[in-house]
XYZ file of C-alpha atoms in Angstrom:
268
model
C -10.090 -6.740 -9.263
C -8.597 -5.212 -12.360
C -5.616 -3.366 -10.934
C -1.853 -3.800 -10.795
C 0.169 -1.468 -8.591
C 3.660 -2.951 -8.928
C 5.474 -2.859 -12.274
C 8.983 -2.109 -13.550
C 10.501 -1.176 -16.902
C 13.853 -0.876 -18.672
C 15.198 2.004 -16.577
C 15.780 -0.238 -13.563
C 18.243 -2.315 -15.576
C 16.755 -5.737 -14.835
C 13.383 -5.376 -16.553
C 12.464 -5.035 -20.213
C 9.941 -2.896 -22.010
C 9.004 0.766 -21.983
C 6.497 2.357 -19.628
C 4.079 2.735 -22.520
C 4.284 -0.991 -23.271
C 3.221 -1.756 -19.702
C 0.322 0.665 -20.021
C -0.739 -0.872 -23.326
C -0.522 -4.369 -21.848
C -2.750 -3.279 -18.955
C -5.315 -1.837 -21.370
C -5.284 -5.003 -23.487
C -5.945 -7.068 -20.345
C -8.875 -4.914 -19.296
C -7.340 -3.325 -16.204
C -8.923 -0.227 -14.722
C -5.735 0.892 -12.896
C -2.066 0.432 -13.732
C 0.596 1.564 -11.306
C 4.045 2.455 -12.622
C 6.457 1.920 -9.745
C 10.080 1.530 -10.662
C 12.989 1.217 -8.220
C 14.352 4.225 -6.411
C 17.982 5.005 -7.339
C 20.651 3.415 -5.154
C 21.618 5.528 -2.150
C 23.923 3.607 0.153
C 26.170 1.825 -2.331
C 28.167 3.214 -5.230
C 26.467 2.018 -8.439
C 29.857 1.983 -10.187
C 31.301 -0.475 -7.674
C 28.177 -2.519 -6.947
C 26.319 -5.160 -8.921
C 25.146 -3.721 -12.252
C 21.550 -3.185 -13.316
C 20.116 -2.919 -9.807
C 17.999 0.235 -9.940
C 17.163 3.360 -11.874
C 20.158 5.705 -12.333
C 19.811 8.946 -10.386
C 19.696 11.079 -13.528
C 16.780 9.040 -14.894
C 14.431 9.689 -11.973
C 13.020 13.046 -13.218
C 12.726 11.636 -16.732
C 10.828 8.661 -15.353
C 8.354 10.880 -13.515
C 7.914 13.136 -16.542
C 7.190 10.173 -18.807
C 4.724 8.704 -16.286
C 2.825 11.996 -16.118
C 2.788 12.289 -19.910
C 1.346 8.785 -20.241
C -1.186 9.488 -17.507
C -2.589 12.313 -19.606
C -2.292 10.476 -22.938
C -4.253 7.430 -21.783
C -6.649 9.087 -19.330
C -9.690 8.019 -21.356
C -8.586 4.374 -21.463
C -7.064 3.570 -18.065
C -6.241 5.211 -14.750
C -2.451 5.458 -14.527
C -0.970 5.866 -11.065
C 2.557 7.239 -10.689
C 4.487 5.339 -8.056
C 7.924 4.545 -6.730
C 9.318 1.433 -5.098
C 11.249 3.211 -2.383
C 13.678 0.728 -0.871
C 13.867 1.043 2.893
C 17.487 1.342 4.015
C 18.063 1.862 7.706
C 19.983 5.072 8.374
C 19.037 6.634 5.047
C 15.519 7.747 5.935
C 16.212 11.439 5.290
C 17.603 10.773 1.824
C 14.660 8.511 1.000
C 12.354 11.292 2.205
C 13.953 13.639 -0.316
C 12.755 11.343 -3.130
C 9.364 10.865 -1.548
C 8.672 14.583 -1.156
C 10.215 15.791 -4.421
C 7.637 14.364 -6.850
C 3.835 14.077 -7.160
C 3.564 10.377 -6.404
C 0.236 8.628 -6.168
C 1.848 6.070 -3.878
C 5.227 4.911 -2.589
C 5.952 1.240 -1.935
C 8.102 0.446 1.073
C 10.150 -2.622 0.199
C 13.028 -4.215 2.050
C 15.613 -5.519 -0.395
C 18.780 -4.600 1.456
C 20.212 -5.787 4.731
C 23.209 -3.500 4.818
C 24.802 -3.810 1.386
C 23.365 -7.296 0.786
C 20.371 -7.305 -1.541
C 18.597 -10.420 -0.296
C 16.394 -10.497 -3.413
C 19.256 -10.548 -5.960
C 20.026 -14.005 -7.389
C 23.672 -12.991 -7.847
C 24.030 -12.568 -4.097
C 22.547 -15.868 -2.915
C 26.025 -16.964 -1.830
C 25.743 -14.509 1.061
C 23.462 -16.980 2.839
C 26.460 -19.279 3.264
C 27.600 -19.560 6.867
C 24.734 -17.467 8.194
C 22.047 -18.447 10.675
C 18.825 -18.461 8.670
C 16.694 -17.447 11.634
C 19.012 -14.533 12.408
C 18.671 -13.271 8.830
C 14.876 -13.531 9.161
C 15.023 -11.603 12.435
C 17.092 -8.867 10.805
C 14.782 -8.757 7.792
C 11.535 -8.474 9.752
C 13.100 -5.881 12.032
C 13.778 -3.819 8.897
C 10.160 -4.291 7.777
C 8.960 -2.963 11.141
C 11.218 0.073 10.800
C 10.028 0.669 7.252
C 6.427 0.608 8.434
C 7.226 3.150 11.153
C 9.285 5.454 8.929
C 6.378 7.623 7.764
C 7.562 7.380 4.161
C 5.376 4.755 2.546
C 1.802 3.934 1.576
C 2.080 0.169 1.510
C 4.682 -2.476 2.206
C 5.823 -4.463 -0.812
C 6.386 -8.234 -0.873
C 6.425 -8.318 2.908
C 7.941 -11.808 3.202
C 10.333 -11.630 0.239
C 13.081 -13.035 2.465
C 11.790 -16.496 1.476
C 12.514 -15.875 -2.214
C 15.391 -18.327 -2.608
C 13.865 -21.051 -0.493
C 15.881 -20.463 2.669
C 13.523 -21.099 5.565
C 14.530 -21.490 9.203
C 13.664 -24.569 11.197
C 12.285 -22.243 13.862
C 8.703 -20.958 13.741
C 8.599 -17.469 12.198
C 4.986 -16.664 13.102
C 5.991 -14.230 15.842
C 8.388 -12.378 13.546
C 5.716 -12.095 10.878
C 3.137 -10.926 13.407
C 5.445 -8.202 14.700
C 5.859 -6.919 11.164
C 2.118 -7.003 10.531
C 1.430 -5.304 13.853
C 3.804 -2.490 12.855
C 2.011 -2.113 9.519
C -1.370 -1.948 11.258
C -0.165 0.465 13.960
C 1.183 2.881 11.347
C -1.892 2.764 9.120
C -0.252 1.220 6.053
C -1.505 -1.366 3.593
C 0.385 -4.334 2.179
C 0.347 -5.876 -1.268
C -0.371 -9.369 -2.465
C 2.568 -9.741 -4.829
C 2.314 -12.437 -7.483
C 6.016 -12.631 -8.347
C 6.849 -15.139 -5.620
C 5.137 -17.830 -7.677
C 8.110 -17.809 -10.064
C 10.775 -18.167 -7.357
C 12.041 -20.999 -5.166
C 9.420 -19.914 -2.617
C 6.720 -21.143 -5.046
C 4.047 -18.965 -3.473
C 2.961 -15.360 -3.549
C 4.126 -12.715 -1.103
C 2.781 -12.995 1.545
C 2.030 -16.640 2.276
C -1.570 -17.713 2.820
C -0.936 -17.869 6.558
C 0.446 -14.343 6.650
C -2.355 -13.105 4.401
C -4.925 -14.469 6.823
C -3.082 -12.838 9.724
C -3.092 -9.527 7.817
C -6.870 -9.835 7.524
C -7.092 -10.477 11.267
C -5.167 -7.233 11.815
C -7.624 -5.477 9.462
C -4.753 -4.370 7.219
C -5.859 -3.028 3.800
C -4.439 -4.873 0.818
C -3.632 -4.074 -2.789
C -2.327 -6.219 -5.637
C 0.896 -6.067 -7.642
C 2.304 -8.348 -10.309
C 5.869 -7.070 -9.818
C 6.059 -7.433 -13.592
C 9.483 -7.059 -15.170
C 8.079 -7.744 -18.652
C 4.935 -6.211 -20.173
C 3.442 -9.664 -20.712
C 3.390 -10.236 -16.950
C 1.206 -7.260 -16.095
C -1.621 -8.542 -13.862
C -0.054 -12.011 -13.750
C -1.964 -14.458 -11.532
C -4.640 -11.822 -10.965
C -7.529 -14.296 -10.861
C -5.632 -16.564 -8.479
C -4.804 -13.582 -6.266
C -8.430 -12.494 -6.165
C -9.492 -15.974 -5.071
C -6.802 -15.972 -2.364
C -7.987 -12.629 -1.039
C -11.608 -13.701 -0.903
C -10.694 -16.969 0.800
C -8.736 -15.008 3.406
C -11.792 -12.857 4.110
C -10.946 -9.687 2.204
C -13.866 -7.858 0.625
C -12.073 -4.732 -0.651
C -8.905 -3.805 -2.520
C -6.849 -0.671 -1.871
C -6.186 1.876 -4.613
C -4.227 5.123 -4.351
C -4.403 8.670 -5.686
C -2.156 11.506 -4.552
C -0.886 9.449 -1.570
C -4.470 8.906 -0.399
C -5.886 5.400 -0.087
C -9.311 4.357 -1.266
C -11.091 1.034 -0.840
C -12.911 -0.601 -3.768
C -15.046 -3.743 -3.540
C -13.380 -6.912 -4.777
């Protein structure tokens, strides 16, 4: 399993390194596929009045795609580069997201839920927004958004499907039913999910999704891919061996790859 379909770079504002440095890191680590998948520009909040360094500026999007395509050609004899986008799902903005999705020759688009309204639940600067809230109600809102993302017809796989656990807030109530509804929506709409290694470095102290949810995804026969969610070139393919072992233990025998918005299955 020598792939990584979730990486970022300096344009998003909260990662370091150029696209080429991520490609070179992937080659040095022996990967066969590297996916470049930076954040979609902000749509529903004014970047000038919001938290800084959240996503790629609107004017950088065509430059990002152009550079990805240039690198894809430059390194075609060394590694398969896939041009992707992490397309935040924002309820009510589906048509504007679709404009991004249809405007460029993506190999894949990741559907990730970061925002509940204007609250980015994955931003460490916004953790205070948990104060005074019912944790289970936030989880319900989050997984409802995941279901809507899966049904939106915009994405190829769902990113870090249980990222709501990032800062260690977990309800006392059982969340199995919420998770299953989200997975059922993914399966019904023919999407894949990713095993995202970045959760290891958070208060959650485990990958996205959890082992339990990963096993449930296998029961739903949901295809799976792998992403490091690297924000530094050194973290390309991070925890790849551990992820492969997790997938095999959960019963997965294949890994999903993407070309031109079409999914293929490769043996683990």
